[in-house]
Short mmCIF file of C-alpha atoms in Angstrom, two decimals:
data_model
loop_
_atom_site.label_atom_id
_atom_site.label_comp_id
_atom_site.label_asym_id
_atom_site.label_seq_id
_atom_site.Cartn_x
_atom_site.Cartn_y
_atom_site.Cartn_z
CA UNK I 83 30.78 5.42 5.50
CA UNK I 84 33.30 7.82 3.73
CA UNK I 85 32.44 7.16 0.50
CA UNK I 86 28.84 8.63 1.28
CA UNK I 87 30.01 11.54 2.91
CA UNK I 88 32.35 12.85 0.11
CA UNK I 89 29.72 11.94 -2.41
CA UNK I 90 28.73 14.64 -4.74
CA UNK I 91 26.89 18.31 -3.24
CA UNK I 92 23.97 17.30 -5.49
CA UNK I 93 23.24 13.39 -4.41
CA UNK I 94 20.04 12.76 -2.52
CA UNK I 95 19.73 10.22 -0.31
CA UNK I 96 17.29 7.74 0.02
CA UNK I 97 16.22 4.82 2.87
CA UNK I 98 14.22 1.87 1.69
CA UNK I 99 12.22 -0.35 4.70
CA UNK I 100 11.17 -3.70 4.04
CA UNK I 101 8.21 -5.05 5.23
CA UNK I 102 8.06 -7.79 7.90
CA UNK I 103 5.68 -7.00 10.35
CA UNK I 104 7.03 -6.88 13.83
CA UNK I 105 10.61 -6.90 12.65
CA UNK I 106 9.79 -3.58 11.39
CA UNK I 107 10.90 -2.36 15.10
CA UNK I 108 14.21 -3.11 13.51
CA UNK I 109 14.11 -0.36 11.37
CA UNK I 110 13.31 2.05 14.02
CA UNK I 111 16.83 1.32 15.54
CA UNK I 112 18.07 1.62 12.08
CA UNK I 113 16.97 4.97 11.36
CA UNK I 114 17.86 6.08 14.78
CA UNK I 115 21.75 5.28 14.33
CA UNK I 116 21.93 6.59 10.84
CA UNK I 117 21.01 9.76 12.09
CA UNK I 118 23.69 9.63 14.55
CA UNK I 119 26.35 8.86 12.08
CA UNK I 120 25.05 11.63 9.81
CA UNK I 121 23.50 14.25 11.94
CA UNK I 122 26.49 16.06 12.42
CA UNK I 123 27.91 16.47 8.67
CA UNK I 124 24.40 16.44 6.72
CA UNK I 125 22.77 20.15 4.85
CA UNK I 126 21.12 21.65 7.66
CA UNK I 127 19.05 22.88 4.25
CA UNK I 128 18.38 19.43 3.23
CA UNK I 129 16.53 16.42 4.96
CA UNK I 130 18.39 13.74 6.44
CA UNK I 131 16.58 11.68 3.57
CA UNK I 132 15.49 13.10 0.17
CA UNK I 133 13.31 10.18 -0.55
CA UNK I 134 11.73 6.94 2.57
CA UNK I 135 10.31 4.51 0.72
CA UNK I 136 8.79 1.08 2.21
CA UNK I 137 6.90 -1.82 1.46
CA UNK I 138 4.09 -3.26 4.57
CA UNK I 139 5.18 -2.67 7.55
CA UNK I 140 7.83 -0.52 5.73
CA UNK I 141 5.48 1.89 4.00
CA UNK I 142 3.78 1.97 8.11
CA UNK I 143 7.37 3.07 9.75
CA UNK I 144 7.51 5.23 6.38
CA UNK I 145 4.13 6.77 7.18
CA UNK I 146 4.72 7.63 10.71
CA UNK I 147 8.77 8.98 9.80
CA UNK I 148 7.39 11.50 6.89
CA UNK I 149 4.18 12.28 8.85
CA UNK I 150 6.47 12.70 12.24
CA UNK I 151 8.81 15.04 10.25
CA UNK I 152 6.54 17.30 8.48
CA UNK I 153 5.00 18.11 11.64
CA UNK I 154 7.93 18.84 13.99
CA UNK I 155 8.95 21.33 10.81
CA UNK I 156 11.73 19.03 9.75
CA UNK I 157 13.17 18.13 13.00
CA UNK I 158 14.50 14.33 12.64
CA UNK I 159 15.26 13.38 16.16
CA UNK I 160 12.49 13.91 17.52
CA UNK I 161 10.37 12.24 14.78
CA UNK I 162 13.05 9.17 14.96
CA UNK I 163 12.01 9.30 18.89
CA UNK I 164 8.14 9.07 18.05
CA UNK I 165 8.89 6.76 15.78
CA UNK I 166 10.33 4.28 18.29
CA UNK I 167 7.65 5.27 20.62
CA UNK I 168 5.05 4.08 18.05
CA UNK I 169 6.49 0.58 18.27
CA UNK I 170 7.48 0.66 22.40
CA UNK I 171 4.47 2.52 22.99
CA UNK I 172 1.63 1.84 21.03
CA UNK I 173 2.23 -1.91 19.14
CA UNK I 174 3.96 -3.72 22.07
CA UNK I 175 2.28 -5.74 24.52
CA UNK I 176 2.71 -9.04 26.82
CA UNK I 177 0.66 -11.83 26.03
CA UNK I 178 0.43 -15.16 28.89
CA UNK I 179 2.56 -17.45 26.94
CA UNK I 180 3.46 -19.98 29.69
CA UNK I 181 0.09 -21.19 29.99
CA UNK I 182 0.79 -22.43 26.76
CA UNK I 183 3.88 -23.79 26.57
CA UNK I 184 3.90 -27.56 29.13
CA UNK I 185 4.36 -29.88 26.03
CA UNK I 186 7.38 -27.90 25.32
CA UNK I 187 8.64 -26.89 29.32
CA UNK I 188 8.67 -30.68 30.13
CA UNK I 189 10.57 -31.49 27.26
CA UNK I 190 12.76 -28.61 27.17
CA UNK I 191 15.86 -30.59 28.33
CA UNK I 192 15.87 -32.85 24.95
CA UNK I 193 18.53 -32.51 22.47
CA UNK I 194 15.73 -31.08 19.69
CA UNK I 195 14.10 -28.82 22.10
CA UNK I 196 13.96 -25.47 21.04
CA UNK I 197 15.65 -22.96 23.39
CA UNK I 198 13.64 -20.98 25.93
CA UNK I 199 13.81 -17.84 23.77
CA UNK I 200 12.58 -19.35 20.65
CA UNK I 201 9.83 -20.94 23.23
CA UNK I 202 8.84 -17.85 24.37
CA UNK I 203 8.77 -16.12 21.06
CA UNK I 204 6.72 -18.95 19.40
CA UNK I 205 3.59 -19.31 21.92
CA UNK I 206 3.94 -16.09 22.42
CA UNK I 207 3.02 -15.57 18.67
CA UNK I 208 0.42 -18.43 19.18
CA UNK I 209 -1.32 -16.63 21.91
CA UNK I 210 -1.43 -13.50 20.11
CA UNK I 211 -3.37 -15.48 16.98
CA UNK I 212 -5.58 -17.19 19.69
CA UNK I 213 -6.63 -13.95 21.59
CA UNK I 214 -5.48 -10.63 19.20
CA UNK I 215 -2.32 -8.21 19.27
CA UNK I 216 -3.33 -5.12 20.92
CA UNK I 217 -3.67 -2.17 18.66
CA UNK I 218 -2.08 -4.50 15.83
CA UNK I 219 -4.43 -7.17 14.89
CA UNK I 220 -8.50 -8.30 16.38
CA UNK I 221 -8.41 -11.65 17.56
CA UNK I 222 -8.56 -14.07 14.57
CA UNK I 223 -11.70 -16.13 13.56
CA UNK I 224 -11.82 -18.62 11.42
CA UNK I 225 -14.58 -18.72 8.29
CA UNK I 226 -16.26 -21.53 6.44
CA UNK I 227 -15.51 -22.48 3.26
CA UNK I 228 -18.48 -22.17 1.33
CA UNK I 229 -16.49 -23.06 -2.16
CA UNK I 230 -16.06 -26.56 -1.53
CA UNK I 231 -17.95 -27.17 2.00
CA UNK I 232 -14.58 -28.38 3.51
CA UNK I 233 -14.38 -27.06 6.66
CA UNK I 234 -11.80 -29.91 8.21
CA UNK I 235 -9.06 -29.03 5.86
CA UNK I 236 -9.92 -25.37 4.06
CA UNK I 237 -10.60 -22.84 6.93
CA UNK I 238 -10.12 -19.49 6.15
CA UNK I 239 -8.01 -17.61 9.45
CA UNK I 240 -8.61 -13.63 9.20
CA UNK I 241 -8.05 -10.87 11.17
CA UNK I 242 -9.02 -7.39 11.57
CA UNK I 243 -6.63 -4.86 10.80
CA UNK I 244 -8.88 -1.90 12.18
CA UNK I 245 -6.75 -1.94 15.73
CA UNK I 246 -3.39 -1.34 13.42
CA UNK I 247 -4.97 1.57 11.33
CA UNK I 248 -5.79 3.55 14.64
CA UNK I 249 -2.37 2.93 15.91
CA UNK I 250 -1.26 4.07 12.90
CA UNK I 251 -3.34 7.51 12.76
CA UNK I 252 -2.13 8.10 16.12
CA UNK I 253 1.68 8.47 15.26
CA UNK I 254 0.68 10.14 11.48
CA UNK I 255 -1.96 12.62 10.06
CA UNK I 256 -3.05 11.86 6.60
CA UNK I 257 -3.30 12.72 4.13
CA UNK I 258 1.00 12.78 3.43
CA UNK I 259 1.47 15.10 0.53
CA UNK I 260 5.42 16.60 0.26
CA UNK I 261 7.00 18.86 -1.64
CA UNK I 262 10.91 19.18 -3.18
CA UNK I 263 10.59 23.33 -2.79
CA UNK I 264 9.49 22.88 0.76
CA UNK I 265 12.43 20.55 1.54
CA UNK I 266 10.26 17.81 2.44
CA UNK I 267 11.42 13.94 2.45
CA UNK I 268 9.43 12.36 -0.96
CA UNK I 269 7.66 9.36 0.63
CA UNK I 270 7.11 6.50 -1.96
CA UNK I 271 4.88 2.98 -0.79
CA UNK I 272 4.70 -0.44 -2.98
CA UNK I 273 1.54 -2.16 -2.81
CA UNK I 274 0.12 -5.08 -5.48
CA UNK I 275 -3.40 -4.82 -7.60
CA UNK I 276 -4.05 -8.36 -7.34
CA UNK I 277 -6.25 -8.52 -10.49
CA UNK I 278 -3.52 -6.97 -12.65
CA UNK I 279 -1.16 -8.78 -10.68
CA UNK I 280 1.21 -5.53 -10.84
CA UNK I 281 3.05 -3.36 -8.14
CA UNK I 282 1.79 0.06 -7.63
CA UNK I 283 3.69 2.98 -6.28
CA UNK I 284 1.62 5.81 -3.89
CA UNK I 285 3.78 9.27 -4.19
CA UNK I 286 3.97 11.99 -2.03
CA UNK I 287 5.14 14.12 -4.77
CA UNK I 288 3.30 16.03 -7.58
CA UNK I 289 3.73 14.57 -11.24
CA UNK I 290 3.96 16.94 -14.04
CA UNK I 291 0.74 18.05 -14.17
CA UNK I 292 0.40 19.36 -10.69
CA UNK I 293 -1.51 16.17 -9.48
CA UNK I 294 -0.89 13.54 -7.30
CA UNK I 295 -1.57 10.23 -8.72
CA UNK I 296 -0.24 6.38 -9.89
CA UNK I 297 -0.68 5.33 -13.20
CA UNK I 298 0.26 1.68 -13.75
CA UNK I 299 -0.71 -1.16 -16.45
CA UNK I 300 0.64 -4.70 -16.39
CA UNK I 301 2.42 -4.97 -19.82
CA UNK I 302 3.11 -9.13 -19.17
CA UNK I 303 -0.35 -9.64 -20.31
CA UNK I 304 -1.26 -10.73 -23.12
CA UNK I 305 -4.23 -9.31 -25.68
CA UNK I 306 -6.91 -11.95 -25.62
CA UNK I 307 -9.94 -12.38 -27.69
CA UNK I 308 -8.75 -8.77 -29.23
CA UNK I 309 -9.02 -7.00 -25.62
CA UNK I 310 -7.03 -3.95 -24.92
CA UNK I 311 -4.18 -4.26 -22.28
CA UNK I 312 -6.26 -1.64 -19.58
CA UNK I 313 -4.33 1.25 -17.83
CA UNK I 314 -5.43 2.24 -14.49
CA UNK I 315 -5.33 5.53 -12.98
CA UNK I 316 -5.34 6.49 -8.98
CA UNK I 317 -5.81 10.05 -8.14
CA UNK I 318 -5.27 11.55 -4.99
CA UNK I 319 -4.43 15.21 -5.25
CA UNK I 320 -4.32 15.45 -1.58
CA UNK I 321 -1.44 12.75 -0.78
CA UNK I 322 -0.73 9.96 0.46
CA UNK I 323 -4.32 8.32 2.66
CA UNK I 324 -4.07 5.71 5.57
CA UNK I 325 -6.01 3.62 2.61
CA UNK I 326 -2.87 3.45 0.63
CA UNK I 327 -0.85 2.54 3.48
CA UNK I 328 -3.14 -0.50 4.80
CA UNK I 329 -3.13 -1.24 0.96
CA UNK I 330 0.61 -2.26 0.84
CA UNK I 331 0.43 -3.80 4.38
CA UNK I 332 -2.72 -6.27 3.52
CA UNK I 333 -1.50 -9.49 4.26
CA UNK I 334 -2.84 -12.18 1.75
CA UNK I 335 -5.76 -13.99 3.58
CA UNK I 336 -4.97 -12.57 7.31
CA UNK I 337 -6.31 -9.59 6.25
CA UNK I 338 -9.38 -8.74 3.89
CA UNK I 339 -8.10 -7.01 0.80
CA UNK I 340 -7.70 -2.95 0.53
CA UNK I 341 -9.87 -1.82 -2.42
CA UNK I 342 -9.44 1.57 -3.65
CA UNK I 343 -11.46 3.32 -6.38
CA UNK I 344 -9.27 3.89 -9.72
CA UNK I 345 -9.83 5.11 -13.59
CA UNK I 346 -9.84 2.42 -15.97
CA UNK I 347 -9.30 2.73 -19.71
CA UNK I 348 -7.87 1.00 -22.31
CA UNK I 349 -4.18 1.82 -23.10
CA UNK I 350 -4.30 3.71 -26.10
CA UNK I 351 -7.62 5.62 -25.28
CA UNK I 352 -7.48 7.42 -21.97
CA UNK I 353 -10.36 9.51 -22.99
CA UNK I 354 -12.61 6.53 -22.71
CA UNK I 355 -12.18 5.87 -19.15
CA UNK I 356 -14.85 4.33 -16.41
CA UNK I 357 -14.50 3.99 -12.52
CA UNK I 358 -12.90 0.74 -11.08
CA UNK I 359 -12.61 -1.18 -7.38
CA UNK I 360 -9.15 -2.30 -7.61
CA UNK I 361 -7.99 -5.21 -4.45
CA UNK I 362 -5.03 -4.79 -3.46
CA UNK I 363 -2.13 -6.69 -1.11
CA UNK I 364 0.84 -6.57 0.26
CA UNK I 365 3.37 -4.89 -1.43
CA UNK I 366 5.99 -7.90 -0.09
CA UNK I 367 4.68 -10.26 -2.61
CA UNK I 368 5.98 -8.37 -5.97
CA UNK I 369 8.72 -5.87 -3.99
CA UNK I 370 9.53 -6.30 -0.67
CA UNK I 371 12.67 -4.31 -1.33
CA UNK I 372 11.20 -1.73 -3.89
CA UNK I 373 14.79 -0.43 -5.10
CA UNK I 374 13.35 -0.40 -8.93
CA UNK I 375 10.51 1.75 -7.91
CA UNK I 376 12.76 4.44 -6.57
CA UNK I 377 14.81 4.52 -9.26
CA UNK I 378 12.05 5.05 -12.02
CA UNK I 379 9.82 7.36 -9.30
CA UNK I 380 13.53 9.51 -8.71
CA UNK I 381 14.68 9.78 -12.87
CA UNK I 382 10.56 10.61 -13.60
CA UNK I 383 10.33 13.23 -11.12
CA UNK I 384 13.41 15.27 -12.29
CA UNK I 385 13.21 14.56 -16.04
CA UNK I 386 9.54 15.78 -16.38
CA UNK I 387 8.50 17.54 -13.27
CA UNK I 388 11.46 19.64 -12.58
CA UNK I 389 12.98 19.18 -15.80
CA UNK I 390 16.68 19.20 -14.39
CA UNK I 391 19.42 16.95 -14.15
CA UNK I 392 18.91 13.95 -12.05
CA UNK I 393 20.78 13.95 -8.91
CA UNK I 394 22.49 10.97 -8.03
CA UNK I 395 21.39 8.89 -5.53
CA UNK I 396 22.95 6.88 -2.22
CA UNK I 397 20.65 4.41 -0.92
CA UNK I 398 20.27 2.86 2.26
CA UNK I 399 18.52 -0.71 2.27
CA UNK I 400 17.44 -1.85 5.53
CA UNK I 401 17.21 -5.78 5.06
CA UNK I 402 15.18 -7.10 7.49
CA UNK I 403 15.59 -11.08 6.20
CA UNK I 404 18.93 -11.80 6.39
CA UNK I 405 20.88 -14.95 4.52
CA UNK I 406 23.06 -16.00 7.77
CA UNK I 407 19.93 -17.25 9.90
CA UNK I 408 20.63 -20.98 9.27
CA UNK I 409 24.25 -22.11 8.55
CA UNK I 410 25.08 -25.83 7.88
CA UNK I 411 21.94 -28.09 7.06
CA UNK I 412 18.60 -26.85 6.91
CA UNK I 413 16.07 -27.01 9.43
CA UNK I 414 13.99 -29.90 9.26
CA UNK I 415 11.25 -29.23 11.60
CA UNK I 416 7.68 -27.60 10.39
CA UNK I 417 8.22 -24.00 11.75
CA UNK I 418 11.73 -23.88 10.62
CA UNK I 419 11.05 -25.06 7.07
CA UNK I 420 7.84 -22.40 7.30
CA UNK I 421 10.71 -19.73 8.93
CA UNK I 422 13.28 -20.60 6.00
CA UNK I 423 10.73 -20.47 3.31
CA UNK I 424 10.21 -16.65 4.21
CA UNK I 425 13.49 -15.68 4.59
CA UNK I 426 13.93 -16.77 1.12
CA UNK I 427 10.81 -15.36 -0.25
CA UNK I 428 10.95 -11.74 1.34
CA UNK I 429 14.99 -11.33 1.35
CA UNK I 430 16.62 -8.35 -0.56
CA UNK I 431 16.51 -9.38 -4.14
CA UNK I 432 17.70 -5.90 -5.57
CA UNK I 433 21.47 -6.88 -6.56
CA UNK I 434 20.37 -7.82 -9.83
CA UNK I 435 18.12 -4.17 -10.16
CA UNK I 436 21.53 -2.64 -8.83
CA UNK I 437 23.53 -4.08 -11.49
CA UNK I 438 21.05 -3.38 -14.31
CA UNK I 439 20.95 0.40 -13.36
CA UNK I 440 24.45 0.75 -13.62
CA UNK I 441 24.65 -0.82 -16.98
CA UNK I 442 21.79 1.11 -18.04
CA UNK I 443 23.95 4.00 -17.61
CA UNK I 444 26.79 3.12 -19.09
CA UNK I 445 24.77 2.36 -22.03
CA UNK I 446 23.21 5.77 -22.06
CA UNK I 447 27.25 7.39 -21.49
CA UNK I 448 28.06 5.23 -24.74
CA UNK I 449 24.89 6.58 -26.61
CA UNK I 450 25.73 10.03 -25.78
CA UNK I 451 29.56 9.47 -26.91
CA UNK I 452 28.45 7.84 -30.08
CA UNK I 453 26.18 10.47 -31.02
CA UNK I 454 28.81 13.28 -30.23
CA UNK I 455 31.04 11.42 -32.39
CA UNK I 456 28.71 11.40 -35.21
CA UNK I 457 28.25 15.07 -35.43
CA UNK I 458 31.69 15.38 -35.18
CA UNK I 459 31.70 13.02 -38.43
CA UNK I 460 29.41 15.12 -40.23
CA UNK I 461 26.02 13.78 -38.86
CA UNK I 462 23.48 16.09 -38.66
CA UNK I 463 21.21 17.12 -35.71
CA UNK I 464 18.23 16.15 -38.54
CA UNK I 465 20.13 12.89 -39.00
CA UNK I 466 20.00 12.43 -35.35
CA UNK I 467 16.87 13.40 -34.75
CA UNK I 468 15.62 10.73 -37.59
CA UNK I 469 16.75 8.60 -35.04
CA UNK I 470 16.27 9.93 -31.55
CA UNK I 471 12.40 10.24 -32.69
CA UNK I 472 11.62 6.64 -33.73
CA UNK I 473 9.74 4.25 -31.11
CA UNK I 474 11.73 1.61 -28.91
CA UNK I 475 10.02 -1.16 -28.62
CA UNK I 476 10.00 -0.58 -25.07
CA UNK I 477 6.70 1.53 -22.99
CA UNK I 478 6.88 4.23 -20.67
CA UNK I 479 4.82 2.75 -17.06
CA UNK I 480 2.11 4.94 -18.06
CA UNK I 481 1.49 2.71 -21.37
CA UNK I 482 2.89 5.02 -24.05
CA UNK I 483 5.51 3.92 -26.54
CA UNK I 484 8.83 5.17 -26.04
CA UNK I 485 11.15 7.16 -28.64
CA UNK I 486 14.64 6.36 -28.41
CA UNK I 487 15.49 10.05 -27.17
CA UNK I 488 13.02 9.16 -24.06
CA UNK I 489 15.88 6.52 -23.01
CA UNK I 490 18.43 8.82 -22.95
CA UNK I 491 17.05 11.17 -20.51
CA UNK I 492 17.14 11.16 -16.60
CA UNK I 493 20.16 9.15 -16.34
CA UNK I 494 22.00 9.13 -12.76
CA UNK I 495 24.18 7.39 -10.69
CA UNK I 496 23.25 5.21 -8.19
CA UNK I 497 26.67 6.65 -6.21
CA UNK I 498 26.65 3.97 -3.10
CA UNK I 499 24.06 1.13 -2.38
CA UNK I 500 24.33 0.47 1.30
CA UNK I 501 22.65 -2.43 2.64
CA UNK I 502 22.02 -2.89 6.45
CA UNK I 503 21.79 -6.57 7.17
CA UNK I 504 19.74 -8.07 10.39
CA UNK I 505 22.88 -10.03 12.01
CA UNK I 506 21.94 -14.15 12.80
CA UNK I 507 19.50 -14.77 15.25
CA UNK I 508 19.71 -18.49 16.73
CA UNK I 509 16.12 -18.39 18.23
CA UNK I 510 14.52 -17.31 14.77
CA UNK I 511 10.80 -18.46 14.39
CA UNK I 512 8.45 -19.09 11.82
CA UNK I 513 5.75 -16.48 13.06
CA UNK I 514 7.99 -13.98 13.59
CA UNK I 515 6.29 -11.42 11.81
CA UNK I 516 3.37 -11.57 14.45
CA UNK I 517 5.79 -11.08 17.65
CA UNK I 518 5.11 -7.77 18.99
CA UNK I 519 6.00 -8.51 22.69
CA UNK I 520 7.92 -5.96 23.99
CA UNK I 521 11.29 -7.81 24.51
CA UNK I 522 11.50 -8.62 21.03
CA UNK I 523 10.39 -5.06 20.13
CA UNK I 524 13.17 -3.31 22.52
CA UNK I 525 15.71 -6.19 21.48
CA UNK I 526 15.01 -5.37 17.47
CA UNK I 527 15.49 -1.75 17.89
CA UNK I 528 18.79 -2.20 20.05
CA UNK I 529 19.68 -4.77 17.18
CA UNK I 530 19.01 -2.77 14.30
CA UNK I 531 21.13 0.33 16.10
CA UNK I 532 24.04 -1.95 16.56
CA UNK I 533 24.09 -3.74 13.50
CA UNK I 534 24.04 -0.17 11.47
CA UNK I 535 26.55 1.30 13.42
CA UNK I 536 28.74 -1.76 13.12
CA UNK I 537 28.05 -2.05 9.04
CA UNK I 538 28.38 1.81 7.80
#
């Protein structure tokens, strides 16, 4: 905790929520202590957070911070307060779950029985799917396959997400746009254009031009038959719409997808451009932890919007799939195989982005050095130039080819990564991104306080 709070005048601070459905409420608890810690020794001229970025039900808790914020005129507590009311409140409920649960309650006493909590968490889940969250998700129904007429083994199981989009528009107004001059908190969302298979950043910000928008191609495919590599162009001057939000928190096959309208032309030709449905998902397949996308989203905003050094930056990580849940041998049972499965596909995976961005900064300190040598050599600034001008072999996330000089700019230091880790839970569940009970929901957010008072 020190080491944040002598960090440089000019670092911004950023928070980054995962997605993970009803362990979200964790994050609420989260937020809550960190403003405790900091409250007292943070700018009263500066947000609590320069930048909340999330991913599902990240980019939701995200949604309802910023929105929360901007309209109690930059007071934090109380939008931390509304926040936790959102999940206490509003996405809470108490299913019947013991009407379930015989099989289990007469067997309870065995040595493989699962313990009453897991129990209760588990049909509690199971009723939800049977009979709907309230103001989360419509009851589910299952569909016919009409691809290969298998409707034994090849049901489809959807939901609605309409009752979590008015939950959601009762905690935030949309559209979210922020501003740096205003002192607002830059809110940044991941979602995933299925077709292009790429993550896609929403910004609250303006880009250089004075718009709002998210310009994104996927640059791991390959020409084919002498077709362009397309570059897509989403434009919402206004900011940030409960559309983008549902986009990154479309879970694959529960829900339908989220299609938003876009501007399609081919990479080198943005002149020659045509209207495009994109379908989009959940953010949490590409970046459930989206620690890349606020690094490129923080260096692009300074280096061409405001055209100033980039501050550095101390993130916060809130890490809501923790790699202490199971200790010893693996579980061998179908939900905890399913429950181990996601804690390996959604945990933090950033370390490696981490590590990159540092080197990436040394490299640019050594480029820097070198080229001060050279002058001092007799190099020069035309010799340089020569250089500085010539295309990497790299492109900009807009499509363009790089110069060299382009890598040099923007460079910051990622000052302190602080990760908040969920601690062990013995009664985890496969499912447990559906439990929205409210003793789970009070029991995350007095876990997630804890745990982040304990860890910074």
């Amino acid at each position: 905790m020190d080491n944040v709070s002598n960090s440089n005048k000019n670092t911004q601070r950023a928070i980054i929520f995962q997605g993970g459905g009803g362990l979200g409420a964790y994050e609420a608890g989260v937020i809550k202590a960190i403003y405790d810690k900091l409250s007292s020794e943070n700018d009263k001229n500066k947000p609590l957070f320069d930048i909340v970025a999330g991913t599902s039900i990240g980019a939701i808790n995200g949604a309802v911070l910023v929105s929360q914020v901007l309209k109690n005129n930059g007071d934090w507590k109380t939008s931390i307060d509304n926040l936790q009311n959102f999940w206490t409140k509003r996405l809470s409920s108490d299913p019947d779950y013991e009407s379930l649960w015989s099989s289990w309650f007469f067997q309870r006493d065995s040595s493989t029985a699962a313990s009453e909590e897991a129990a209760r968490r588990y049909y509690s889940v199971m009723r939800f799917f049977a009979d709907g969250a309230p103001n989360v998700f419509s009851q589910v129904e299952q569909e016919d396959d009409d691809r290969f007429y298998d409707n034994i083994f090849n049901k489809l199981l959807r939901s609605d997400n309409a009752p979590l989009e008015r939950s959601i528009k009762k905690y935030a107004d949309f559209p979210i746009a922020t501003s740096f001059d205003q002192k607002q908190p830059r809110f940044l969302i991941v979602s995933v254009d299925v077709l292009e298979m790429a993550a896609v950043t929403f910004d609250s910000y303006k880009k250089e031009d004075g718009s709002r928008k998210s310009e994104y191609a996927n640059y791991d495919k390959r020409k084919e038959d002498g077709e362009e590599i397309k570059k897509y162009v989403i434009k919402y001057d206004d900011g940030i719409s409960i559309d983008h939000v549902m986009a990154s928190a479309s879970v694959p096959g529960f829900y339908d997808y989220t299609k938003i309208e876009a501007e399609q032309s081919p990479i080198d030709d943005s002149s020659n451009s045509k209207q495009s449905t994109r379908y989009f998902w959940d953010g949490a397949i590409l970046s459930n932890t989206p620690l890349r996308e606020v690094i490129h989203a923080h260096r692009d905003y300074w280096t061409y919007v405001e055209k100033k050094p980039t501050p550095d930056l101390d993130v916060y990580i809130v890490d809501l799939w923790p790699s202490n849940e199971y200790k010893g041998t693996p579980p061998s049972d179908n939900n905890g195989m399913k429950d181990l499965q996601d804690m390996i596909q959604f945990s933090d995976k950033t370390i490696y982005d981490e590590k990159v961005a540092k080197i990436t900064t040394d490299y640019i300190d050594l480029s820097r050095k070198l080229i001060e040598l050279a002058k001092a050599k007799g190099a020069t600034n035309g010799d340089i130039d020569t250089i500085l001008n010539e295309n990497a072999t790299s492109a900009s996330r807009s499509g363009e080819n790089r110069q060299y000089r382009k890598l040099l700019e923007g460079r910051f230091n990622l000052s302190n990564v602080l990760r908040i880790e969920r601690s062990a839970d013995l009664d985890s569940i496969y499912g447990k991104i559906g439990d929205f009970t409210s003793k789970t929901i009070k029991t995350l957010i007095q876990q997630g306080y804890d745990d982040t008072i304990h860890q910074i």
